[in-house]
PDB file of C-alpha atoms in Angstrom:
ATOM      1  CA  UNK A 276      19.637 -10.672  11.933  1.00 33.00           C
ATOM      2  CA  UNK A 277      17.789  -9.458   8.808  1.00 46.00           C
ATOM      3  CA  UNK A 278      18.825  -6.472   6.728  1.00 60.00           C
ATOM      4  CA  UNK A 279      15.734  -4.712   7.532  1.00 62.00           C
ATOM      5  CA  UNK A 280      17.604  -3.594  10.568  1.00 69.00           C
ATOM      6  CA  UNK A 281      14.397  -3.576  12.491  1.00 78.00           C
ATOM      7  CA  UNK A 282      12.628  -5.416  14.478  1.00 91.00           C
ATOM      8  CA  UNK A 283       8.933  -5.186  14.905  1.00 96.00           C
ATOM      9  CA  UNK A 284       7.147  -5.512  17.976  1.00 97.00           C
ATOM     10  CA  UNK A 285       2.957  -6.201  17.741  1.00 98.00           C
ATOM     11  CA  UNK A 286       0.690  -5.223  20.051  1.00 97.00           C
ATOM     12  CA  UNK A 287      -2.452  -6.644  21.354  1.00 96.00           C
ATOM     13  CA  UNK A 288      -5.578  -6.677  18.418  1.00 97.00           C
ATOM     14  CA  UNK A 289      -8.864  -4.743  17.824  1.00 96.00           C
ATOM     15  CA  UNK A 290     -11.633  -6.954  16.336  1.00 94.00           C
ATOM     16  CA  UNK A 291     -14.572  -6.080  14.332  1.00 92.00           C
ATOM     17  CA  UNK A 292     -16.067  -9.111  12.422  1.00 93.00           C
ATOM     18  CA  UNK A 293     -13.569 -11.099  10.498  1.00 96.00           C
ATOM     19  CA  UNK A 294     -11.012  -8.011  10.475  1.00 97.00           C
ATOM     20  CA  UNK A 295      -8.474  -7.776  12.902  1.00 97.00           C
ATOM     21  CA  UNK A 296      -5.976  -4.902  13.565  1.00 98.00           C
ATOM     22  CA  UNK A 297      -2.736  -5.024  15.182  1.00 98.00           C
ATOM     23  CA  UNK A 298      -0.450  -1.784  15.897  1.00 98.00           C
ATOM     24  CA  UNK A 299       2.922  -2.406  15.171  1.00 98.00           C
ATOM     25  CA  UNK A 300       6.424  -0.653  16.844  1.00 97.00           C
ATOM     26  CA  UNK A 301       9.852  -1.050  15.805  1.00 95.00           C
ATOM     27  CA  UNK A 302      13.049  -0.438  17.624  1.00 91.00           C
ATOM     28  CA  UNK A 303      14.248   2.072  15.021  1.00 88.00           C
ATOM     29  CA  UNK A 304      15.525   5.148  16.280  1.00 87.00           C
ATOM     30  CA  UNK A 305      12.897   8.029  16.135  1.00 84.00           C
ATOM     31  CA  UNK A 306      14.516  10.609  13.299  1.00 85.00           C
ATOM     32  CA  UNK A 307      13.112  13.604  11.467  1.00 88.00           C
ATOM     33  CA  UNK A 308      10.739  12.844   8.985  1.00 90.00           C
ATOM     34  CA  UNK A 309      12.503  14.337   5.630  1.00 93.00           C
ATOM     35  CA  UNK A 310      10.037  13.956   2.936  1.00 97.00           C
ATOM     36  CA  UNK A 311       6.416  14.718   2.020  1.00 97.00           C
ATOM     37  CA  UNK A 312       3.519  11.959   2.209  1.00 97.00           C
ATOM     38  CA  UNK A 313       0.085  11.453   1.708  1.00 95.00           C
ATOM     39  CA  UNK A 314      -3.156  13.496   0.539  1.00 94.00           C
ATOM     40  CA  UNK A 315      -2.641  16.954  -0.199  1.00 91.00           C
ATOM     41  CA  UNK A 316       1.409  16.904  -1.260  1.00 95.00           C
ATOM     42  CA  UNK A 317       1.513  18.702  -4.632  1.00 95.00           C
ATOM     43  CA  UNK A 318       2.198  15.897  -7.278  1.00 96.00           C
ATOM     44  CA  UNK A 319       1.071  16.122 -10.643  1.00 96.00           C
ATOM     45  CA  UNK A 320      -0.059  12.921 -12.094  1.00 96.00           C
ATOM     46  CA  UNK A 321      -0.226  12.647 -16.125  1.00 95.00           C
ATOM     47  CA  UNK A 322      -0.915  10.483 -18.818  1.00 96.00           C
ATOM     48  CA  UNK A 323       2.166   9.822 -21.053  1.00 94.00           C
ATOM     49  CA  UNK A 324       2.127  12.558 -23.677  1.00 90.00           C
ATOM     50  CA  UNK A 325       0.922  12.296 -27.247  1.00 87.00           C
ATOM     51  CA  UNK A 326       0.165   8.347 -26.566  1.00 89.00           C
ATOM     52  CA  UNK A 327      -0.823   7.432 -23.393  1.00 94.00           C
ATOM     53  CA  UNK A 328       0.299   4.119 -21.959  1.00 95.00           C
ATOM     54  CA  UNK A 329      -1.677   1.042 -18.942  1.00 96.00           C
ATOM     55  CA  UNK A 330       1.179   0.685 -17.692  1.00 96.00           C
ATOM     56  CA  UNK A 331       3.083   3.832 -17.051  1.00 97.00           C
ATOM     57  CA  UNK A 332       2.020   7.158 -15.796  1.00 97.00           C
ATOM     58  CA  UNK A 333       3.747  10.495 -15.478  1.00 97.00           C
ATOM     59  CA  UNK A 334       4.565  11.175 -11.724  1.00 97.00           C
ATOM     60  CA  UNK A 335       5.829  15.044 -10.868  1.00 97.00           C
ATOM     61  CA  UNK A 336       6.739  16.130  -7.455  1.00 97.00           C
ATOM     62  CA  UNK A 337       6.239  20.161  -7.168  1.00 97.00           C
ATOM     63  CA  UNK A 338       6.988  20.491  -3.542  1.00 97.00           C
ATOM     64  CA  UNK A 339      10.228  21.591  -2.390  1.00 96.00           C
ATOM     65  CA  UNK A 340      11.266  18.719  -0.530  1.00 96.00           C
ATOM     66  CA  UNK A 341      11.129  14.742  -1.556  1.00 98.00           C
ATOM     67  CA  UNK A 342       6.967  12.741  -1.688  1.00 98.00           C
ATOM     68  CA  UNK A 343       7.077   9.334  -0.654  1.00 98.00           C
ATOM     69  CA  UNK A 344       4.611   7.306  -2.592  1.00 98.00           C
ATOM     70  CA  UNK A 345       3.111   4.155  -1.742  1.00 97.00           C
ATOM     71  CA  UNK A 346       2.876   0.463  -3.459  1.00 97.00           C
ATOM     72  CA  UNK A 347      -1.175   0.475  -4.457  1.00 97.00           C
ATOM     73  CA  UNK A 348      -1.821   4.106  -4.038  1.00 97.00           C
ATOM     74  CA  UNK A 349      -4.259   5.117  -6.553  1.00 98.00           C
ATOM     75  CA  UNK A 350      -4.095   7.574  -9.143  1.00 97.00           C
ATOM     76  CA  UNK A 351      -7.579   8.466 -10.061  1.00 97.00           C
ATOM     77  CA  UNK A 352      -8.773   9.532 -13.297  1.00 95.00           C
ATOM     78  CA  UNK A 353      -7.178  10.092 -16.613  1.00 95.00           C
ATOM     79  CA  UNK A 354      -7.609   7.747 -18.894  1.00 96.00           C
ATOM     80  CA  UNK A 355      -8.512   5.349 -16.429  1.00 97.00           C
ATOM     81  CA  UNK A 356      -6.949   4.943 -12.687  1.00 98.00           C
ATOM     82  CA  UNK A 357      -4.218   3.300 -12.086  1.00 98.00           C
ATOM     83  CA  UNK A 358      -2.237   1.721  -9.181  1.00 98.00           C
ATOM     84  CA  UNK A 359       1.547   2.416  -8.346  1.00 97.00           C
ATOM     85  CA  UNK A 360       3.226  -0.694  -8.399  1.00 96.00           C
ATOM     86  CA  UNK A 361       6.302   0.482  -6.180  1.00 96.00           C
ATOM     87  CA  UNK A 362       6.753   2.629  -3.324  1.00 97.00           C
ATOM     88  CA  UNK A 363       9.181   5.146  -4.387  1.00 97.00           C
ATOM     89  CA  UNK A 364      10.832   8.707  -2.956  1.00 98.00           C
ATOM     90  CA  UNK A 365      10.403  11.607  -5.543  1.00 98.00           C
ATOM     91  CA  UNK A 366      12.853  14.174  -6.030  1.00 97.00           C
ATOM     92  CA  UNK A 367      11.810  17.496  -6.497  1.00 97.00           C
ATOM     93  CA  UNK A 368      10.778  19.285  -9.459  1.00 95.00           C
ATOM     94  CA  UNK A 369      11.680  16.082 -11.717  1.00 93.00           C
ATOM     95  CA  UNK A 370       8.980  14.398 -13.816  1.00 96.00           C
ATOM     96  CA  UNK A 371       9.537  10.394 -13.723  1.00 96.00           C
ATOM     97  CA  UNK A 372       8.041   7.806 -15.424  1.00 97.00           C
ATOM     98  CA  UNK A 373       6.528   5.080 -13.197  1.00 97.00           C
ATOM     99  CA  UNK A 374       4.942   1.477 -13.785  1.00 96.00           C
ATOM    100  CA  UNK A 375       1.470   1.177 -12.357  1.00 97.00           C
ATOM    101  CA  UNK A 376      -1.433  -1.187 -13.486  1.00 98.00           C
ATOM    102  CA  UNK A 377      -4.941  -0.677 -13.910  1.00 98.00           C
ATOM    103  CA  UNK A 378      -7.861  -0.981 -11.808  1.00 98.00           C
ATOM    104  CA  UNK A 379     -10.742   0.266 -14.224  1.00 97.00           C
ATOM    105  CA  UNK A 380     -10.670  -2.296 -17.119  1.00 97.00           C
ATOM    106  CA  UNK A 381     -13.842  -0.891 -18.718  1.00 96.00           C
ATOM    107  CA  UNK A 382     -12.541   2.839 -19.899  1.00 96.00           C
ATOM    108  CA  UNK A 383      -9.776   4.111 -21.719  1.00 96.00           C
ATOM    109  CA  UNK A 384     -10.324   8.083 -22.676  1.00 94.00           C
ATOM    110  CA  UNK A 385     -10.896  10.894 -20.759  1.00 91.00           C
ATOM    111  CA  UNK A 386      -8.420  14.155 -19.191  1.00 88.00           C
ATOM    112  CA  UNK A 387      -4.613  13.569 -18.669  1.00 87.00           C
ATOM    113  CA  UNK A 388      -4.515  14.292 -15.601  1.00 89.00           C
ATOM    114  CA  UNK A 389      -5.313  12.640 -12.360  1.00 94.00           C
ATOM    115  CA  UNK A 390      -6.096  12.684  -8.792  1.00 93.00           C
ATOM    116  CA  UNK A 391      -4.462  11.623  -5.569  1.00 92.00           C
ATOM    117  CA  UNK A 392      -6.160  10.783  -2.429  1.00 92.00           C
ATOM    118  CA  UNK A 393      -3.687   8.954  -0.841  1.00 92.00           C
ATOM    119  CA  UNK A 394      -6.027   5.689  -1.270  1.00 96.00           C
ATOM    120  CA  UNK A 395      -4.838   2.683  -1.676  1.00 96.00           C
ATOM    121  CA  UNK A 396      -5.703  -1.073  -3.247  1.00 97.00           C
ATOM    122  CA  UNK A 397      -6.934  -3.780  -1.208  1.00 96.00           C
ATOM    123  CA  UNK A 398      -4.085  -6.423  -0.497  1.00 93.00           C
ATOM    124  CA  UNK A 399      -6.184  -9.082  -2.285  1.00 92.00           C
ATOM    125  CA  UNK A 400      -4.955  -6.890  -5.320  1.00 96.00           C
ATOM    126  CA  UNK A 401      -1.711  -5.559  -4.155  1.00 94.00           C
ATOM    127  CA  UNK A 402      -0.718  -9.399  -4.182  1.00 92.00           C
ATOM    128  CA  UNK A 403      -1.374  -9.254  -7.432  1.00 94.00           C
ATOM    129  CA  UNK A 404       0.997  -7.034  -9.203  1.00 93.00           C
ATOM    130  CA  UNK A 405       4.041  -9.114  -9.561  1.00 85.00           C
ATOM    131  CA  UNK A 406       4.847 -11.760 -12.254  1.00 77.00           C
ATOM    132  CA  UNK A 407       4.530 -11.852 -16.420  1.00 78.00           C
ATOM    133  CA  UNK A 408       0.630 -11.797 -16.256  1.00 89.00           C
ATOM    134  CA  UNK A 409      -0.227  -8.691 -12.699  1.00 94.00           C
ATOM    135  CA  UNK A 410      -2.431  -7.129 -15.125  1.00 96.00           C
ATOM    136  CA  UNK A 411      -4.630  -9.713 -15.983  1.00 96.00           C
ATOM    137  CA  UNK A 412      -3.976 -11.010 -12.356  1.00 96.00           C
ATOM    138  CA  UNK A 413      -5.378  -7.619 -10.862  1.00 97.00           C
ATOM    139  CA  UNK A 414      -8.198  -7.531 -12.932  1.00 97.00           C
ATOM    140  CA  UNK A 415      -9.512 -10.443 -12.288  1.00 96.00           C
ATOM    141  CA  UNK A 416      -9.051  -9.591  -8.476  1.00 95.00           C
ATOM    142  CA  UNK A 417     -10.645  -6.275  -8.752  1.00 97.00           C
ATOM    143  CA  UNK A 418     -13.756  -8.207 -10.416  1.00 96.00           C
ATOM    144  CA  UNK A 419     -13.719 -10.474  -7.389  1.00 95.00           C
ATOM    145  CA  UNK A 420     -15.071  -7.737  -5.851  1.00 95.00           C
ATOM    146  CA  UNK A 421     -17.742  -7.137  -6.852  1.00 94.00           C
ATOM    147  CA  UNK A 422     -19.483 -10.290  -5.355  1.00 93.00           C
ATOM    148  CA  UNK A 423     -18.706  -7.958  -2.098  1.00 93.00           C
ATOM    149  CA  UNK A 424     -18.405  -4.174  -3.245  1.00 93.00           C
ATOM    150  CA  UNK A 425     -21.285  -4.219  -5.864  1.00 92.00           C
ATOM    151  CA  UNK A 426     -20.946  -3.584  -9.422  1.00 93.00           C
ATOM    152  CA  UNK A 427     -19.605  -0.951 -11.573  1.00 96.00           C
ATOM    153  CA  UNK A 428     -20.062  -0.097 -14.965  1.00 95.00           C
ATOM    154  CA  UNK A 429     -16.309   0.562 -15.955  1.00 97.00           C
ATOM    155  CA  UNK A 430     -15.259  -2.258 -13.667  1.00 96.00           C
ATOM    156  CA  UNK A 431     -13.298   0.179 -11.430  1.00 97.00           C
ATOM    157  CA  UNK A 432     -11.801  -0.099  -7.341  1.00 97.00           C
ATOM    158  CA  UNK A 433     -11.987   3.162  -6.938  1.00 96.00           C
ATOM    159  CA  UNK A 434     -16.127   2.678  -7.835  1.00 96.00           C
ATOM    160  CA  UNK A 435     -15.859  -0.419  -4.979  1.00 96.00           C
ATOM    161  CA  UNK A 436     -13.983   1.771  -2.617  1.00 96.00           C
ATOM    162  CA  UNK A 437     -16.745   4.456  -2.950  1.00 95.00           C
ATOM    163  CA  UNK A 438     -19.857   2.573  -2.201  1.00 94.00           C
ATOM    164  CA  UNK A 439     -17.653   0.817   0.779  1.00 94.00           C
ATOM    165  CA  UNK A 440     -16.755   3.848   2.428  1.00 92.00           C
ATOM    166  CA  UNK A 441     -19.880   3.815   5.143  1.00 92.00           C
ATOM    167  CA  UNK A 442     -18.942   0.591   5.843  1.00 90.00           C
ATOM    168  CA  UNK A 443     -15.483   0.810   6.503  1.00 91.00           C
ATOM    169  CA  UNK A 444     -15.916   3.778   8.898  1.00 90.00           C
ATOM    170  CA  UNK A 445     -18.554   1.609  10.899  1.00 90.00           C
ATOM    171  CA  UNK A 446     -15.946  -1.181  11.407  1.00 89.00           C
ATOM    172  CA  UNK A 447     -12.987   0.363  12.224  1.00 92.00           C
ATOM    173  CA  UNK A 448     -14.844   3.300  14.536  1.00 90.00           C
ATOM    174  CA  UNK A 449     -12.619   4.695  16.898  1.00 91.00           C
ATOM    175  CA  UNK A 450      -9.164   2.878  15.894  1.00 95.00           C
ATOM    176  CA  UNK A 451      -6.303   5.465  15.711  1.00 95.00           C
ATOM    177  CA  UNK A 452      -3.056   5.114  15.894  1.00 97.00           C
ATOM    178  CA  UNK A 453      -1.324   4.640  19.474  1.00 97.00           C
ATOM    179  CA  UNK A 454       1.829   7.008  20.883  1.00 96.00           C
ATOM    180  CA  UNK A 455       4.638   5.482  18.259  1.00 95.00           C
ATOM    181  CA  UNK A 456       3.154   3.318  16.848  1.00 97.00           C
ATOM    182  CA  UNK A 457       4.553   2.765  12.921  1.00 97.00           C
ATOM    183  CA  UNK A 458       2.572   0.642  11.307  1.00 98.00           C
ATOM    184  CA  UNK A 459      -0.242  -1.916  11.685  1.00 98.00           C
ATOM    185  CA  UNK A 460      -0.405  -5.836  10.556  1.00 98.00           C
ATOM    186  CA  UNK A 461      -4.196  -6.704   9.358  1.00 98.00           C
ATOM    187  CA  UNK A 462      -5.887 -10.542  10.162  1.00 98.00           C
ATOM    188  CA  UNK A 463      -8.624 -11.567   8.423  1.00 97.00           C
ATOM    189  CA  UNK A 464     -10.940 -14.560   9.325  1.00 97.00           C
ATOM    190  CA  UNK A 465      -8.440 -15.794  11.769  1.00 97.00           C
ATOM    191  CA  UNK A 466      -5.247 -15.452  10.093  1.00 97.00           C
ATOM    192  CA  UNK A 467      -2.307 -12.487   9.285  1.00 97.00           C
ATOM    193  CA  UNK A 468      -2.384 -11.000   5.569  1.00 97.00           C
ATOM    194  CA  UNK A 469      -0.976  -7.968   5.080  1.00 96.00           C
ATOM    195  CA  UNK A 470       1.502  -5.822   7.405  1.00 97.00           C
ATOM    196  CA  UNK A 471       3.173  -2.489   6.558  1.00 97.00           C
ATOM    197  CA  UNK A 472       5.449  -0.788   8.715  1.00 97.00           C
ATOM    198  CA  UNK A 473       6.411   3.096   8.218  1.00 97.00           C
ATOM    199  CA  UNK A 474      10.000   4.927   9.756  1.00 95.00           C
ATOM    200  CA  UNK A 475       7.731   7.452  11.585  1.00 95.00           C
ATOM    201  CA  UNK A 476       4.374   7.677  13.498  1.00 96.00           C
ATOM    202  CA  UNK A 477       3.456  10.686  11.106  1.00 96.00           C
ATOM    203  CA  UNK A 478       3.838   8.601   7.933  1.00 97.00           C
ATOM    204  CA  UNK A 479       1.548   6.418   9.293  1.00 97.00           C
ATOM    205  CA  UNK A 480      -1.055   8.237  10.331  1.00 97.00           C
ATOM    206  CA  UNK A 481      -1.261  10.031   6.912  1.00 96.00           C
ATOM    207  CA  UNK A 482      -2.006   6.671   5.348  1.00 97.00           C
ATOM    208  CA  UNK A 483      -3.986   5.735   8.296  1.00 97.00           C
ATOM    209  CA  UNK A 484      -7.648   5.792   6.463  1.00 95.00           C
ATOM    210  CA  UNK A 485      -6.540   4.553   2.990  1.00 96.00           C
ATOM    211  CA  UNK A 486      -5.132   1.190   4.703  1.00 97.00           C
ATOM    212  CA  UNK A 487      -8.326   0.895   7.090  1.00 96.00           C
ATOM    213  CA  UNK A 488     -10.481   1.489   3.933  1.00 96.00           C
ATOM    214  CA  UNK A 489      -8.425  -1.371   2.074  1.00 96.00           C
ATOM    215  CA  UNK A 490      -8.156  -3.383   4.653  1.00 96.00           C
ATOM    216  CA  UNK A 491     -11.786  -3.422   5.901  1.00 96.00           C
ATOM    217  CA  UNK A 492     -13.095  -4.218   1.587  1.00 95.00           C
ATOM    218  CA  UNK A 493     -10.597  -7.565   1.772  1.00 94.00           C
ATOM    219  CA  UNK A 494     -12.558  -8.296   5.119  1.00 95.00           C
ATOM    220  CA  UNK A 495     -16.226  -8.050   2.941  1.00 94.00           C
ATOM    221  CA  UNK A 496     -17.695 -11.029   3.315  1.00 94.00           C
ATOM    222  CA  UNK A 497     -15.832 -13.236   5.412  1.00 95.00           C
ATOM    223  CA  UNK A 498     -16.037 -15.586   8.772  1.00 96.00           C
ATOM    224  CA  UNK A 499     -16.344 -13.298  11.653  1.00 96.00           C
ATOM    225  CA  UNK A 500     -12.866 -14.789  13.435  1.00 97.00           C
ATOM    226  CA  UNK A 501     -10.604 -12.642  15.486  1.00 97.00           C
ATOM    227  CA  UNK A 502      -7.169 -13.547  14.210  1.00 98.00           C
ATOM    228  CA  UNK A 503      -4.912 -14.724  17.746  1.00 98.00           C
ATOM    229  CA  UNK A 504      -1.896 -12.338  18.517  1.00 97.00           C
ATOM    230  CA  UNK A 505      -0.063 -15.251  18.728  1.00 98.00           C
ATOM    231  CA  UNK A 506      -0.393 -15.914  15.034  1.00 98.00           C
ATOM    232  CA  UNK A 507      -0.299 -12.495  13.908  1.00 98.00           C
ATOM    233  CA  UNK A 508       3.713 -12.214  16.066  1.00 97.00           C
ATOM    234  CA  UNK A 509       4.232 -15.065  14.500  1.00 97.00           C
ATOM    235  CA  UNK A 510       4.104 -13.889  10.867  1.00 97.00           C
ATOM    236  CA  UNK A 511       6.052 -10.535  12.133  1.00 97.00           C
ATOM    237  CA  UNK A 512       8.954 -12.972  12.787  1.00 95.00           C
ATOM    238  CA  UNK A 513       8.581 -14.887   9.606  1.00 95.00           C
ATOM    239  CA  UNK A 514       9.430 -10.713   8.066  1.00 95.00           C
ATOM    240  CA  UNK A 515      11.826 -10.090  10.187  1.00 93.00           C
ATOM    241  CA  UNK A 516      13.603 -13.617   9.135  1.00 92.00           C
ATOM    242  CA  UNK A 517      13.278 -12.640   5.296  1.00 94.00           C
ATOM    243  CA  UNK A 518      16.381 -11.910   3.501  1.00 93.00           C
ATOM    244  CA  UNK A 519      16.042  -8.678   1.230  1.00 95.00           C
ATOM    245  CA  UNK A 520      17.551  -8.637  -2.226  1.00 95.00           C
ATOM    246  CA  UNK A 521      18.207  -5.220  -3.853  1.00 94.00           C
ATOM    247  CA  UNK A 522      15.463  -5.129  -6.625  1.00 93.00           C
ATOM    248  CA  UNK A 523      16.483  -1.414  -8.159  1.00 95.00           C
ATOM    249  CA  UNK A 524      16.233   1.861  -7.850  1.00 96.00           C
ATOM    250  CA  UNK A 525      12.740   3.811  -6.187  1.00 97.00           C
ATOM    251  CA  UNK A 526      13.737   7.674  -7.060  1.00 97.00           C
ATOM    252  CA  UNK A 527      15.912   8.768  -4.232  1.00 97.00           C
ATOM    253  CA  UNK A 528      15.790   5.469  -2.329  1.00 97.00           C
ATOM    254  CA  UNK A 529      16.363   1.471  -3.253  1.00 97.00           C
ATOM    255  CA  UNK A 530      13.902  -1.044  -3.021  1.00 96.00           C
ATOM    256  CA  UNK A 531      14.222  -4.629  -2.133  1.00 96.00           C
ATOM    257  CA  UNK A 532      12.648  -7.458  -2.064  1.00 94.00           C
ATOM    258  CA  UNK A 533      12.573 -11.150  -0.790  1.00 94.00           C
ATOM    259  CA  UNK A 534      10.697 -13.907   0.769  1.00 88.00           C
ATOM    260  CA  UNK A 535       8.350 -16.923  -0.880  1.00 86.00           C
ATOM    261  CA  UNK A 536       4.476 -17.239   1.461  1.00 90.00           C
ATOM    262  CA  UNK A 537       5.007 -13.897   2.733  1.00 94.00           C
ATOM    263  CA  UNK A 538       6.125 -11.301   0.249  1.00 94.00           C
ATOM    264  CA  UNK A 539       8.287  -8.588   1.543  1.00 96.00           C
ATOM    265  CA  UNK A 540       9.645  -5.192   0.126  1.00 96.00           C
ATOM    266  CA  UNK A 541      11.274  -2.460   1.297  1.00 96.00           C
ATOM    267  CA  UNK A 542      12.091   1.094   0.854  1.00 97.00           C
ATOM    268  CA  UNK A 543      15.277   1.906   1.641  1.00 96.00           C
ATOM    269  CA  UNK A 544      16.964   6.019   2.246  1.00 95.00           C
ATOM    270  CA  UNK A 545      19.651   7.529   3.849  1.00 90.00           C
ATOM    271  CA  UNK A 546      20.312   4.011   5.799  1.00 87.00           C
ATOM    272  CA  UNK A 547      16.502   3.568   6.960  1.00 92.00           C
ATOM    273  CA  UNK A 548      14.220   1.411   6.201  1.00 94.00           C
ATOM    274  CA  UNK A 549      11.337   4.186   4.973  1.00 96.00           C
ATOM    275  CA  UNK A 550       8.476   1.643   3.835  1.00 97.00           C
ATOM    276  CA  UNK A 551       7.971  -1.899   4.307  1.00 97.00           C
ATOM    277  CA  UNK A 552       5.365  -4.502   3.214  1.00 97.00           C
ATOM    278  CA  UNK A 553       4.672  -7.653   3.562  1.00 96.00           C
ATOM    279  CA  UNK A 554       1.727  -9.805   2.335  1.00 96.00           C
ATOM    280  CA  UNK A 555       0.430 -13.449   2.755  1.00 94.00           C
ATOM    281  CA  UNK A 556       0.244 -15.229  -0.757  1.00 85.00           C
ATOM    282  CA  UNK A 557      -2.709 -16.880  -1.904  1.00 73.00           C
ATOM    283  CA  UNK A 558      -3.200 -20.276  -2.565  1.00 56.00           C
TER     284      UNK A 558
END
């Protein structure tokens, strides 16, 4: 039994060239969603005042209720955008600092203040944020894709994201989420990457596009394979084997983390497992 006291149950796949989609269900009990996600919440995003910092970010939640934010969303703009680093559960009404990492190497100036679109980084660079050297790690990763996503003069995703957006749409046409489904694990070329798995339908669907988007750029340029069910259960298994470790505080929740090929995290709040994800390590 793990301590994500879930387990996750994959369904059959949609293909489109080397990307593969799987829904995902859990056997968590259906409960009232109790926070605020996705575009449109009102958060204010800020540069540190008087200095601004690459690696932290001013995060304030104005809504009356807790904002769940998401590992790799993107804050867009200010000084240059960034990328949360940890999903985390925002109380109301309190400004909190929180670590992110850059994903526009080429700026540094510009307003304070940023945007949110509830868009999120590929998992080729959400892999990357972890260990002594993520930023130079990302970087390098958001470079990569240019080979793919074309170039950009300020070496920024969000840039990449833009001029992919067509082409995302035309490969993932017509895939919505399906009655309770919770999340959605993501093959490409033949073989599982990247799952994340929600504690309600509506969370998911309000992050529906911005993990479609990511997924389909980490697809760019790859073998046309379908990736087999049987491999893509396979991996949910291998998640729902992984111990969790606490790894600190998220806001209102507690975050863990565990596992060695596939890295895992979690959200925890109130006893529920709010967020999870899990990615396939390179190399």
């Amino acid at each position: 039994m793990n301590n994500l006291e879930v387990r996750l149950h994959v369904g059959q796949g949609t293909a489109g060239g080397p990307l593969t989609v799987f829904p995902v269900w859990t056997d968590a009990p259906t409960l009232p969603t109790r926070y605020l996600t996705g575009a449109g919440v009102p958060v204010e995003v800020a540069e540190r005042a008087g200095s601004p910092v690459v690696d932290q970010i001013v995060v304030t939640n104005r809504a009356d209720r807790p904002v769940l934010l998401l590992a790799g969303e993107l804050l867009e703009g200010g000084w240059q955008t960034r990328a949360l680093t940890g999903s985390t559960l925002l109380a109301p009404g309190l400004p909190t600092v929180q670590q992110v990492v850059c994903v526009e190497q080429g700026r540094w100036g510009g307003s304070t203040a940023h945007t949110r679109r509830a868009r999120r980084t590929p998992f080729t660079v959400l892999s990357a944020m972890d260990g002594d050297q993520a930023q130079h790690a990302v970087w390098d990763r958001v470079r990569g894709l240019g080979s793919v996503a074309g170039p950009s003069a300020t070496d920024s995703l969000t840039d990449r994201l833009d001029r992919t957006d067509a082409t995302a749409r035309n490969l993932t046409r017509g895939l919505r989420p399906l009655a309770g489904q919770r999340g959605l694990l993501v093959g490409i070329a033949g073989r599982p990457v990247w799952t994340e798995v929600f504690d309600s339908a509506r969370t998911l669907k309000a992050h529906w596009p911005g993990l479609l988007h990511a997924a389909t750029v980490d697809a760019l340029g790859r073998p046309a394979v379908r990736t087999p069910a049987a491999v893509a259960r396979a991996f949910a298994e291998r998640v729902e084997r992984t111990r969790l470790l606490p790894d600190g505080p998220a806001g209102l929740g507690q975050r863990l983390h565990g596992g060695g090929r596939i890295r895992t995290t979690a959200l925890r709040w109130t006893d529920r497992t709010v967020h999870l994800t899990a990615i396939a390590q390179e190399g």
